[in-house]
Coordinates of C-alpha atoms and ligand atoms in Angstrom, one line a residue:
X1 CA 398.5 135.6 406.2
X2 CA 399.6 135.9 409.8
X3 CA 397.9 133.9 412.4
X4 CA 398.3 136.2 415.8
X5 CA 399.4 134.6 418.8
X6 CA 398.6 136.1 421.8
X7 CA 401.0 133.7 424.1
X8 CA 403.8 133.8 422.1
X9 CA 407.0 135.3 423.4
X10 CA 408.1 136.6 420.5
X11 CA 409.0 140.6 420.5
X12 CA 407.7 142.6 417.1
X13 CA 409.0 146.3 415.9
X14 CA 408.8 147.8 412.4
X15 CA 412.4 148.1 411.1
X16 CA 413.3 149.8 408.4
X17 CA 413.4 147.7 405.7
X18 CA 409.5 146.6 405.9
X19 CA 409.7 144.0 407.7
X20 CA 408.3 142.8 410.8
X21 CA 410.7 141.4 413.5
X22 CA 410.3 138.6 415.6
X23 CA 412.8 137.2 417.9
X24 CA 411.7 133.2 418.9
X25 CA 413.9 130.4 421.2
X26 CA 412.8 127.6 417.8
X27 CA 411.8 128.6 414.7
X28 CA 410.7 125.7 412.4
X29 CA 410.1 125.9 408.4
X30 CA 407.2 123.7 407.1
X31 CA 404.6 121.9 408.9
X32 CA 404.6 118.5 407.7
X33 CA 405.0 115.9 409.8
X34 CA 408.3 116.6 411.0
X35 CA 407.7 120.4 411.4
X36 CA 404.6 120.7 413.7
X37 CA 405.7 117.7 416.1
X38 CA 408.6 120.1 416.8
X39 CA 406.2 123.1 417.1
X40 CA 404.2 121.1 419.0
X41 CA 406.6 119.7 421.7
X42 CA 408.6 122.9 421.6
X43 CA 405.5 124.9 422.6
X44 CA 404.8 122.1 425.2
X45 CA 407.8 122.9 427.0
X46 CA 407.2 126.6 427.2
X47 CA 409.6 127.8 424.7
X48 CA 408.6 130.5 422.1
X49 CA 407.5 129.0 418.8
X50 CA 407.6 130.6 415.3
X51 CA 406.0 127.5 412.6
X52 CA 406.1 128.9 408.7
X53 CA 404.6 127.3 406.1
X54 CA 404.3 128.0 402.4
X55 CA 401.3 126.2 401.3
X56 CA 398.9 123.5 403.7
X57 CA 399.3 122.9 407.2
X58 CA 399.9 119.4 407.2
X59 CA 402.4 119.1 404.6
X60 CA 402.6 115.8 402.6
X61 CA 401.3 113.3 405.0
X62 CA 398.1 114.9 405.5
X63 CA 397.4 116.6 402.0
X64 CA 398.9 114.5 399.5
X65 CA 400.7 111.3 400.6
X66 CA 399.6 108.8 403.5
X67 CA 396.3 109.7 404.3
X68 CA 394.9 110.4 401.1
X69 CA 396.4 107.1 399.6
X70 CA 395.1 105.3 402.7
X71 CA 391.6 106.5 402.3
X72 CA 392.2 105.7 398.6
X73 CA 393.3 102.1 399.5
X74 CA 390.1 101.9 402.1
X75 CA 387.5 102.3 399.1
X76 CA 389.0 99.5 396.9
X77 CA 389.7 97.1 399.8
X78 CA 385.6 97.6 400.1
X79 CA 385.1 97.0 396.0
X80 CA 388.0 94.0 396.2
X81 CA 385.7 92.3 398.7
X82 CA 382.7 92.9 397.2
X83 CA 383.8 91.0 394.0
X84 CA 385.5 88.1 396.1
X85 CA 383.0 87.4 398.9
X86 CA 381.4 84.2 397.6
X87 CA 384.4 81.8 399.2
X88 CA 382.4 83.3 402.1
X89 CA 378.8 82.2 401.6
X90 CA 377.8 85.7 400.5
X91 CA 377.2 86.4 396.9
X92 CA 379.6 88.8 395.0
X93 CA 378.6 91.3 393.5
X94 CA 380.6 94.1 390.4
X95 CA 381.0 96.8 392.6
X96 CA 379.3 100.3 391.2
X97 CA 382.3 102.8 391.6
X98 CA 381.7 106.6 391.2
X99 CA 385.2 108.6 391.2
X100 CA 383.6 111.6 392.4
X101 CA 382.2 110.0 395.7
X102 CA 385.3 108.0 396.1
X103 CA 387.0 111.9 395.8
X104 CA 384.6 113.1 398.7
X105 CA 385.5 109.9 400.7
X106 CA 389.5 111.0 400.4
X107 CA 388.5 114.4 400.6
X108 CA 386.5 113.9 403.4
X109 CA 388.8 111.7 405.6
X110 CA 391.5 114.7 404.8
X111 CA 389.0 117.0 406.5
X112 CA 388.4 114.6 409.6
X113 CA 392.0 115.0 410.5
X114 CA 392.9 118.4 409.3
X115 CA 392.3 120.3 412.4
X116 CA 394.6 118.8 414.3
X117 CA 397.4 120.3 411.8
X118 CA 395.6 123.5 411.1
X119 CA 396.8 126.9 412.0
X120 CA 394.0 127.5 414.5
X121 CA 395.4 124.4 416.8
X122 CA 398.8 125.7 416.7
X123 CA 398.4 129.1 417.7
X124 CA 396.1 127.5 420.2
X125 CA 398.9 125.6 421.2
X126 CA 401.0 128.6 421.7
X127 CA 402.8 128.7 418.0
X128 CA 403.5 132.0 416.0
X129 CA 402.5 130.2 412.5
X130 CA 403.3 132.3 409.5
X131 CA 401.5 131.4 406.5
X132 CA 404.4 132.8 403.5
X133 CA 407.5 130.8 402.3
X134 CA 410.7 130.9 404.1
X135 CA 414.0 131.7 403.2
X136 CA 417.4 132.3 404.8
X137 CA 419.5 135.8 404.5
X138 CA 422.3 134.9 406.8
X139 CA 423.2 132.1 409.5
X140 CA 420.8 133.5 411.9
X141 CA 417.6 135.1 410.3
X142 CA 414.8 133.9 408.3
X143 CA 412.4 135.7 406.1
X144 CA 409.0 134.9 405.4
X145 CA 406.3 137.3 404.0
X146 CA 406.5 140.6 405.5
X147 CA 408.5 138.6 409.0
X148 CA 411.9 138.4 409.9
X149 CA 412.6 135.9 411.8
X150 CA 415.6 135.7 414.4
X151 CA 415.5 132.4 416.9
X152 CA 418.3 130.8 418.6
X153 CA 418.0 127.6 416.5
X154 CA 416.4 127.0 413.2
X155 CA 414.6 123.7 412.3
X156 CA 414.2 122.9 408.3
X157 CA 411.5 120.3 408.1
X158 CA 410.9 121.4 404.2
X159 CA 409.9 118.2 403.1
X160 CA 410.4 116.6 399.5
X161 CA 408.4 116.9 396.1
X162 CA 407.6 114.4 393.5
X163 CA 410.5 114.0 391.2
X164 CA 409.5 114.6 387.6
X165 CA 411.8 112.5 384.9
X166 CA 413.4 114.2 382.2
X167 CA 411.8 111.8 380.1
X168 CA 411.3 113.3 376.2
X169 CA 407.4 114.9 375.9
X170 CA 407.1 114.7 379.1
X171 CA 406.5 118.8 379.1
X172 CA 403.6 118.5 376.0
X173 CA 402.0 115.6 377.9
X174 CA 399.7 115.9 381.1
X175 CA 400.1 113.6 384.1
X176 CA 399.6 112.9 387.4
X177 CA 401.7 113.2 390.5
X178 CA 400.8 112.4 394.2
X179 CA 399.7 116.4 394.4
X180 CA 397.2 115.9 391.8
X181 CA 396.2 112.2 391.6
X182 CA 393.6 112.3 394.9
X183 CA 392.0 115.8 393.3
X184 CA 391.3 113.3 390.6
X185 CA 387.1 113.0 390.0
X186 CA 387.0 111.1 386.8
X187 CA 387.4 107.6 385.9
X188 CA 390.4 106.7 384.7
X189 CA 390.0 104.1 382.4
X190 CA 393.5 103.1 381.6
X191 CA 396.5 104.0 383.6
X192 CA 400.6 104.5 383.2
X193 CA 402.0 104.6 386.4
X194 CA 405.5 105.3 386.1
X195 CA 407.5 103.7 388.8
X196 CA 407.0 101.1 390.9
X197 CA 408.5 101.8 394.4
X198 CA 405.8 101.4 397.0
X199 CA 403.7 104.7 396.5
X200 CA 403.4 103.7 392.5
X201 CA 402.0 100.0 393.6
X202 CA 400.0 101.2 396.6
X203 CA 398.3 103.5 393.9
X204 CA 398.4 100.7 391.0
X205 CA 396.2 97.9 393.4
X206 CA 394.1 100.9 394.4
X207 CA 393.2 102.3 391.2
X208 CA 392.9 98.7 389.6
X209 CA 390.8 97.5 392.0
X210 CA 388.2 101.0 392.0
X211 CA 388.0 99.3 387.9
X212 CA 390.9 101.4 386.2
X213 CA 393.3 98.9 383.8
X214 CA 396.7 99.7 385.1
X215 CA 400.4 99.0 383.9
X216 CA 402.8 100.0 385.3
X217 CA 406.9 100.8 384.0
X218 CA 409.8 100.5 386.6
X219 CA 412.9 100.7 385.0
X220 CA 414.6 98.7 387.8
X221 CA 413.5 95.8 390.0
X222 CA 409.8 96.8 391.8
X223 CA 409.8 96.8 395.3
X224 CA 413.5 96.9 394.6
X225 CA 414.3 98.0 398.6
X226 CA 412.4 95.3 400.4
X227 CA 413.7 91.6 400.8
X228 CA 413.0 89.6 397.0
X229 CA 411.9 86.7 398.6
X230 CA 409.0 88.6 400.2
X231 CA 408.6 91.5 397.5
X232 CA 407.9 89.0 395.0
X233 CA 404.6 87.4 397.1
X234 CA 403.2 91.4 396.8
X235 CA 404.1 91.1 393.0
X236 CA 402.6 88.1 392.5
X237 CA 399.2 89.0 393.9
X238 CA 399.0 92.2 392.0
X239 CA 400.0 90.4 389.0
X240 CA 397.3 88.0 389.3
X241 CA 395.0 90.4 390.1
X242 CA 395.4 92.1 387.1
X243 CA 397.9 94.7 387.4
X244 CA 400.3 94.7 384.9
X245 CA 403.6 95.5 385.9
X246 CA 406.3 95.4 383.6
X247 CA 410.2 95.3 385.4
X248 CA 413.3 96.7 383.7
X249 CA 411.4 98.5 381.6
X250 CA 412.8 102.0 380.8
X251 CA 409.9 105.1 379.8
X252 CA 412.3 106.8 376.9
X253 CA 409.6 108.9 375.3
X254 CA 406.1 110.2 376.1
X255 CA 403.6 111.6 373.7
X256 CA 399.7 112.3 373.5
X257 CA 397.3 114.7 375.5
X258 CA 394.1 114.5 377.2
X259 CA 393.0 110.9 377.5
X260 CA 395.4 109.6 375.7
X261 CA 398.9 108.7 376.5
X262 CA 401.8 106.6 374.5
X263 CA 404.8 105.6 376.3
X264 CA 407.9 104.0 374.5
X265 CA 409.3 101.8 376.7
X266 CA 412.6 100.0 375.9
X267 CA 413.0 96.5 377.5
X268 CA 417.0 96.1 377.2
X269 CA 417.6 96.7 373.2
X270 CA 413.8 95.9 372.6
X271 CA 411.2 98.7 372.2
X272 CA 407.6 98.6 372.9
X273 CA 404.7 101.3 372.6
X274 CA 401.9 101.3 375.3
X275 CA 398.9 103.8 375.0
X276 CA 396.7 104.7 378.0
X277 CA 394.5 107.1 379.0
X278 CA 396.2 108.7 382.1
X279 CA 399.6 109.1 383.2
X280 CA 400.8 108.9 386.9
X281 CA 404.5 109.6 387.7
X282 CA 405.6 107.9 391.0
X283 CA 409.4 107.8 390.5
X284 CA 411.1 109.1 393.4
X285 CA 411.5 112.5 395.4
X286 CA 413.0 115.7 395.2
X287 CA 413.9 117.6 398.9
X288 CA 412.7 120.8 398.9
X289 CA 416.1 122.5 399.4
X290 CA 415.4 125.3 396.5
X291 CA 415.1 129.0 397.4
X292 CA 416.3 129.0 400.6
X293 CA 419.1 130.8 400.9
X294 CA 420.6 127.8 402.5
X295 CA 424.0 129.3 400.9
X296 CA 423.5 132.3 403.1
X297 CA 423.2 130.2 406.1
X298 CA 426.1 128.1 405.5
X299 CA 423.9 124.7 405.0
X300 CA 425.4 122.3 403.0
X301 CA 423.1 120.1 400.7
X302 CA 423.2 118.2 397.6
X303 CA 420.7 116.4 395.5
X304 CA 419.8 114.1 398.0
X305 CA 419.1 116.7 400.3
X306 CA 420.9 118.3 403.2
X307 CA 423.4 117.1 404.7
X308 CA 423.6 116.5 408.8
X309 CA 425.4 114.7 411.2
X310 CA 423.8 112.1 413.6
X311 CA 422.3 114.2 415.5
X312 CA 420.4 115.8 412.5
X313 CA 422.6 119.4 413.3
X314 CA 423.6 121.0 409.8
X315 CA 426.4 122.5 408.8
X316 CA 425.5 125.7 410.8
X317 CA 425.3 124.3 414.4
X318 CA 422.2 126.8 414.9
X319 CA 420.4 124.6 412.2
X320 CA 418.8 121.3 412.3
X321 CA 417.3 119.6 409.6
X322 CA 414.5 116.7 409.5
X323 CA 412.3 114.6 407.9
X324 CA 412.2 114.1 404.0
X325 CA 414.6 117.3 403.1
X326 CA 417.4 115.0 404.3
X327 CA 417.0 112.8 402.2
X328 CA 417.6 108.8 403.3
X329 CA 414.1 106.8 404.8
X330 CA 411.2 109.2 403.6
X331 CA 408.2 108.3 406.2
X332 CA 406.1 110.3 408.5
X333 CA 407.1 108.3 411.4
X334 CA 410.8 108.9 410.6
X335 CA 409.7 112.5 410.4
X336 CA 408.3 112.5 413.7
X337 CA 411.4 110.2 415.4
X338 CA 413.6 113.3 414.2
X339 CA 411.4 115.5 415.5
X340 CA 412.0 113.9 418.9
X341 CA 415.4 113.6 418.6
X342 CA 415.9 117.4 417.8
X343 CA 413.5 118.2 420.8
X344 CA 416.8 116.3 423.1
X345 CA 419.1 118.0 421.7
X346 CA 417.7 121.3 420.8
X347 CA 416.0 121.8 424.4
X348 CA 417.7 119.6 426.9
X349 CA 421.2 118.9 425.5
X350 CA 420.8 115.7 425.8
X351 CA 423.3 113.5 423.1
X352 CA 420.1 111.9 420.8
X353 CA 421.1 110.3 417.8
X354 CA 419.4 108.6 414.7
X355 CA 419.4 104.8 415.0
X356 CA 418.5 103.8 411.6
X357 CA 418.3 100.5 412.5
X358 CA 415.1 100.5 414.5
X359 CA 413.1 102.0 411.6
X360 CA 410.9 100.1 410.4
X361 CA 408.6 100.6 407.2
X362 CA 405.5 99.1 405.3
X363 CA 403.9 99.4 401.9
X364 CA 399.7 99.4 402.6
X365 CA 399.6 97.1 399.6
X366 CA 397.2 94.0 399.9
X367 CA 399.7 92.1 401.2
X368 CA 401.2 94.7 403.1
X369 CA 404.7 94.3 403.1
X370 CA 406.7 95.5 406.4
X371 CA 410.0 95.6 407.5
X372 CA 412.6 96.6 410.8
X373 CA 416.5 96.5 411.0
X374 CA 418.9 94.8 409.1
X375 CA 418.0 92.4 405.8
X376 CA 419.0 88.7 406.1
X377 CA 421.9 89.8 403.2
X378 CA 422.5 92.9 405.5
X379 CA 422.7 90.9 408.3
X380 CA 424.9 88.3 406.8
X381 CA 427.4 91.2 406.4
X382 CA 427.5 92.5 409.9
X383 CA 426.8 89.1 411.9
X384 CA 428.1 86.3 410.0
X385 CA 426.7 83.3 411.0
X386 CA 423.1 83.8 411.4
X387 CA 419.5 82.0 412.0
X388 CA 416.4 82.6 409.1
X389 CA 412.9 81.6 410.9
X390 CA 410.0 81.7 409.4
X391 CA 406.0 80.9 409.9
X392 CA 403.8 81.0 406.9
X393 CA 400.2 82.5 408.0
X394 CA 398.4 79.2 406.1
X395 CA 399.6 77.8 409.6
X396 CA 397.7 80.4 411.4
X397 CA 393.6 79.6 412.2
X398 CA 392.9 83.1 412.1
X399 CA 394.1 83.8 409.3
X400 CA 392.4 80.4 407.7
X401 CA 389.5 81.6 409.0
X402 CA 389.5 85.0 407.2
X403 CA 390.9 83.3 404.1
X404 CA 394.5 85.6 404.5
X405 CA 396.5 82.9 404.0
X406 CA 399.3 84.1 401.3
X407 CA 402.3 85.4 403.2
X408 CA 405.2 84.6 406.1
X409 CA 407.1 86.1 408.7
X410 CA 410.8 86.0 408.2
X411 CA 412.8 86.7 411.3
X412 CA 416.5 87.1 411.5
X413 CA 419.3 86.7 414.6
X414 CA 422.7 86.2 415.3
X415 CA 423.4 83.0 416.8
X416 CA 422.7 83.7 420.4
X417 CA 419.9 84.6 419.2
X418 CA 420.2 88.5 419.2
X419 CA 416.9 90.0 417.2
X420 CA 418.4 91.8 413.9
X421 CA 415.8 91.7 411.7
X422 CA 411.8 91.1 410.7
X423 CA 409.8 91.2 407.6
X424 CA 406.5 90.4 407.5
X425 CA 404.1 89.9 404.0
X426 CA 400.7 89.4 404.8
X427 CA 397.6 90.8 406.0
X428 CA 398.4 93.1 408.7
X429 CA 402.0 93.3 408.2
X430 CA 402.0 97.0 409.2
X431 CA 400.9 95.9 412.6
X432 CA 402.2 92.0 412.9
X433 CA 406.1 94.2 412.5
X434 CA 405.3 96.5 415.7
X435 CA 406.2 93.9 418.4
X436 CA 409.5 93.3 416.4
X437 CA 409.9 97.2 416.1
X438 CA 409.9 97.1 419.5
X439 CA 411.9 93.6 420.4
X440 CA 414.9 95.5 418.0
X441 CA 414.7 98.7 419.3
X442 CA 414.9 97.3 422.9
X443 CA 417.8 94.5 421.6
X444 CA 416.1 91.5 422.9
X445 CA 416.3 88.1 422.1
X446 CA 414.2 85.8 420.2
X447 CA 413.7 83.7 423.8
X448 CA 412.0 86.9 424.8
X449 CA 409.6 86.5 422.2
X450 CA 408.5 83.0 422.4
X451 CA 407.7 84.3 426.3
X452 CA 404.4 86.3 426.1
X453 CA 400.9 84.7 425.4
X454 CA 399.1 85.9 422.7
X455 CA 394.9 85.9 422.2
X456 CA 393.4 82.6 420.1
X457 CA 392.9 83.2 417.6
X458 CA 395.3 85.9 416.3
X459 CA 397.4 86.9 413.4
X460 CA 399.8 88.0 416.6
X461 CA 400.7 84.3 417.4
X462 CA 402.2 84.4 413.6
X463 CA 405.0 86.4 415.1
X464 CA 405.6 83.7 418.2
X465 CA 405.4 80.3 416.0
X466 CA 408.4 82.2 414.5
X467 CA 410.1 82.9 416.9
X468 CA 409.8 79.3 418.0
X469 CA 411.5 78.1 415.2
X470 CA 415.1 79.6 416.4
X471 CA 414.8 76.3 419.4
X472 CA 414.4 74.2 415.8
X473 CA 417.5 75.3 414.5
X474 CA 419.4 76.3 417.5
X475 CA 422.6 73.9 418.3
X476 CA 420.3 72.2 421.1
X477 CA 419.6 68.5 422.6
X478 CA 417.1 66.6 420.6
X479 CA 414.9 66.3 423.3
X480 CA 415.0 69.8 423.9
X481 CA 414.2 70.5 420.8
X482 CA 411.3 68.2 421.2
X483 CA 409.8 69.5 424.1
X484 CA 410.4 73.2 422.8
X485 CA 408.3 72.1 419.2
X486 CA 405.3 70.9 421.5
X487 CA 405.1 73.9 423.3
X488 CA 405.5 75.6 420.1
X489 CA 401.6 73.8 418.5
X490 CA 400.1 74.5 422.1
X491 CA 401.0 79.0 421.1
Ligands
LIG501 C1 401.6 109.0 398.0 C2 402.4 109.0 399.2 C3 402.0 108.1 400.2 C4 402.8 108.1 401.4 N1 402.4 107.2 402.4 C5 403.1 107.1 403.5 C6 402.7 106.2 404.5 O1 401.7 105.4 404.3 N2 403.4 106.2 405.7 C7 404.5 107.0 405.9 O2 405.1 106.9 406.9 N3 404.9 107.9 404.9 C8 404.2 108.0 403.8 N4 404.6 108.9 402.8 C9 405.7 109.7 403.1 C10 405.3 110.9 404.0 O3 404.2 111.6 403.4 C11 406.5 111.9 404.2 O4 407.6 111.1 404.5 C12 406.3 112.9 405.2 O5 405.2 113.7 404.9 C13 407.5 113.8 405.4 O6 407.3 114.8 406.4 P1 408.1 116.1 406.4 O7 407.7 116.9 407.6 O8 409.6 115.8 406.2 O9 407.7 116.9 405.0 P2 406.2 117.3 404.5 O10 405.1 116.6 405.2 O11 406.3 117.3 403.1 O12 406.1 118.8 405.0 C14 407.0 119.8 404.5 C15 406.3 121.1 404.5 O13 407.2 122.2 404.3 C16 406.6 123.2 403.5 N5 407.7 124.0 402.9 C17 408.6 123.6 401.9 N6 409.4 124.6 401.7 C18 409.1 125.7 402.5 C19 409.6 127.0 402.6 N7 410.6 127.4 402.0 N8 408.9 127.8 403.5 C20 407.9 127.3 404.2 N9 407.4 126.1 404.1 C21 407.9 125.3 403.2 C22 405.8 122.4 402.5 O14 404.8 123.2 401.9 C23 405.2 121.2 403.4 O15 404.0 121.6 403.9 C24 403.8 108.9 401.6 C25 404.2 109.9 400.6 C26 403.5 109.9 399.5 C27 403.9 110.9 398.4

């Protein structure tokens, strides 16, 4: 399926071999996240637009990874309060879940954004968008369907899949990944999740909160990329909550079928047999680098994906690449900064690069967990001497007052005082981190941040009573120090 553009500047003419030819300034492959903000801005600026896509406008983000786990995460938030809202004068009550109408609810919040991805804004927008999978046949020219696509640069915004384990049985046993779980409409009463990075423990608190039993099997450390000292707070409270979660613990053999699974799981030289009901694989991703012909267009790639410079150019300097199919910090937001950064360079020239270090990233667990630039180990490395601050929210009335008291802010800077660093576990998190997003991306100080004054009463003046503590630790007068503590209680 084709979805005509009347706008486009893109010249058609039947060649001989079948196909369709199109001539475009930018022609993009996959419209995730990273694919249509290029289409999008590209278009903006006037510049003919060709936008192919194999399967769902929207790509990941929108179909099968953040917003459907978000509206996932939004139903059991409502059944988690529901069961704990005595502390706050109001009975509690065993929340009645129905899997199908927590399916419409995803399903539904899926269709509330969809039109802003689909085909019928693009074209609207000015974008050729080719419905058909794409693949290269030499350094310059793309196939898709019956088109053939010639553009003076190429942008592969393929995405990544869900990385299936070559576990044993695996192949005679059904599971779960992220492209099934949210079609999901029946209970599930007992649930393996294997792995537990953040999408396998956003799911696990989800699920065990909507009234499924869940364990989950991560053969390493969970939440084994964010700081320990925070990580483990998210672990705890899962853990208490009832979510098993079992670390070190590798899956070696699967067996069973529908509605009932066994997983052997060896714990060092031990071995243990678990049986559930439903399996959900959440171990890692896969780019989508296959049938490409990214040989015929001289891209390099490996298993982690392909490979490009800072500037995100690929081996064939008419190529850029963005988003998950490089492999690296797999986000939508990262998707989208590459998609800016490729806009520079691709339409203005202008020397963009990827700054890894203003990233920042959060797991919508309950804590969230959130983090920006360096870890204090990483930091360590690079800086030497540094400062740690931290504020617990306990010492926050807003947060007393809601009853979100488990978590801290841990800051780090060098010791003028240079910003390197925030994580954040909490409630919140995932918006408490943004004003540090922004104090690293803009290389301020911590003085900067004690500067500003924040709403009572706020989870925001978490983030200032922080940064306050640098004056505590900072090589400074007593006095000073004393003066700088009270203005620290009056926010
Ligand atoms: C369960 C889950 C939860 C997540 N939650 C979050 C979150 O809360 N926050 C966050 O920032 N990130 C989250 N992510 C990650 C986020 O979804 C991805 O990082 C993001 O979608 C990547 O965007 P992309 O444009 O690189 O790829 P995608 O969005 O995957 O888009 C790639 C598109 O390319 C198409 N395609 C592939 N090959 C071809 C081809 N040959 N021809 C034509 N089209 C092709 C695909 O069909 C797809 O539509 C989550 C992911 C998962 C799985």
């Amino acid at each position: 399926m084709q979805a005509n553009n009347p706008q486009a500047n893109a010249q058609t003419a039947e060649s001989g071999a079948d196909f369709e030819k199109i001539s475009a300034d930018i022609c993009v492959i996959g419209a995730g996240s990273g694919g249509l903000s290029v289409a999008a801005a590209a278009a903006a600026f006037g510049r003919s637009v060709v936008l192919i896509e194999r399967h769902k406008m929207g790509g990941d983000c929108l179909n099968y990874g953040c917003v459907p786990s978000k509206a996932l995460i939004a139903s059991a938030k409502r059944a988690h309060i529901m069961r704990t809202s005595s502390a706050f004068g109001v009975a509690a009550v065993d929340p009645q879940v129905d899997p199908v109408a927590v399916h419409d609810h995803v399903k539904s919040v899926i269709g509330a954004i969809e039109p802003n991805d689909s085909v019928e804004r693009f074209t609207g927008l000015g974008v050729r968008v080719i419905l058909a999978a794409a693949r290269f046949v030499d350094k310059s020219t793309v196939v898709a369907g019956e088109y053939r696509i010639k553009a003076r640069r190429f942008v592969v915004a393929t995405g990544s899949t869900p990385l299936v384990p070559p576990i044993p049985g695996l192949e005679h046993v059904p599971y779960f990944t992220n492209e099934s779980i949210f079609d999901n409409r029946e209970r599930l009463h007992n649930l393996i999740i294997i792995g537990g990075g953040p999408i396998g423990l956003e799911l696990a608190q989800a699920f065990h909160r909507l009234g499924s039993r869940v364990t989950v099997f991560e053969a390493a450390k969970a939440l084994g990329k964010d700081d320990p000292e925070l990580s483990k707070i998210v672990l705890e409270r899962l853990t208490a909550e009832g979510v098993n979660i079992h670390e070190g613990a590798k899956v070696e053999q699967v067996e069973g079928g529908l509605g009932r699974v066994r997983v052997q799981v060896a714990f060092g030289d031990q071995q243990e047999v678990y049986e559930g009901s439903h399996l959900l694989l959440a171990v890692g991703r896969k780019p989508n680098t296959s049938d490409m012909g990214l040989e015929a267009a001289g891209i390099r790639y490996d298993k982690r994906g392909i490979k490009v410079d800072s500037g995100l150019r690929t081996s064939n300097r008419r190529v850029f690449a963005i988003g998950d199919v490089i492999g690296g910090l797999q986000f939508t937001h990262v998707a989208n900064y590459h998609a800016g950064i490729v806009i520079r360079r691709a339409l203005f020239r202008l020397p963009a690069k990827v700054d890894t270090a203003i990233i920042p990233w959060c797991t919508f667990t309950d804590p969230e967990l959130a983090h920006v630039g360096l870890s204090e180990a990483d930091a360590k490395k690079k800086a030497g001497k540094i400062n740690v601050l931290r504020w617990p929210y306990h010492e926050n009335d807003r947060a007393q007052a809601t009853r979100e008291t488990v978590g801290h802010v841990k800051v780090v800077t060098d010791k003028k005082g240079r910003i390197l660093g925030a994580t954040i576990v909490g409630a919140e998190a995932g918006e408490l981190i943004q004003m540090w997003s922004l104090a690293i991306s803009q290389k301020m100080n911590i003085k900067a941040m004690t500067g500003w004054i924040s709403p009572y009463p706020t989870l925001g003046e978490i983030n200032k009573r922080a940064a306050y503590r640098y004056y505590a630790t900072a090589p400074t007068s007593p006095i000073v120090r004393k003066i700088i503590g009270f203005l620290a209680k009056l926010g």
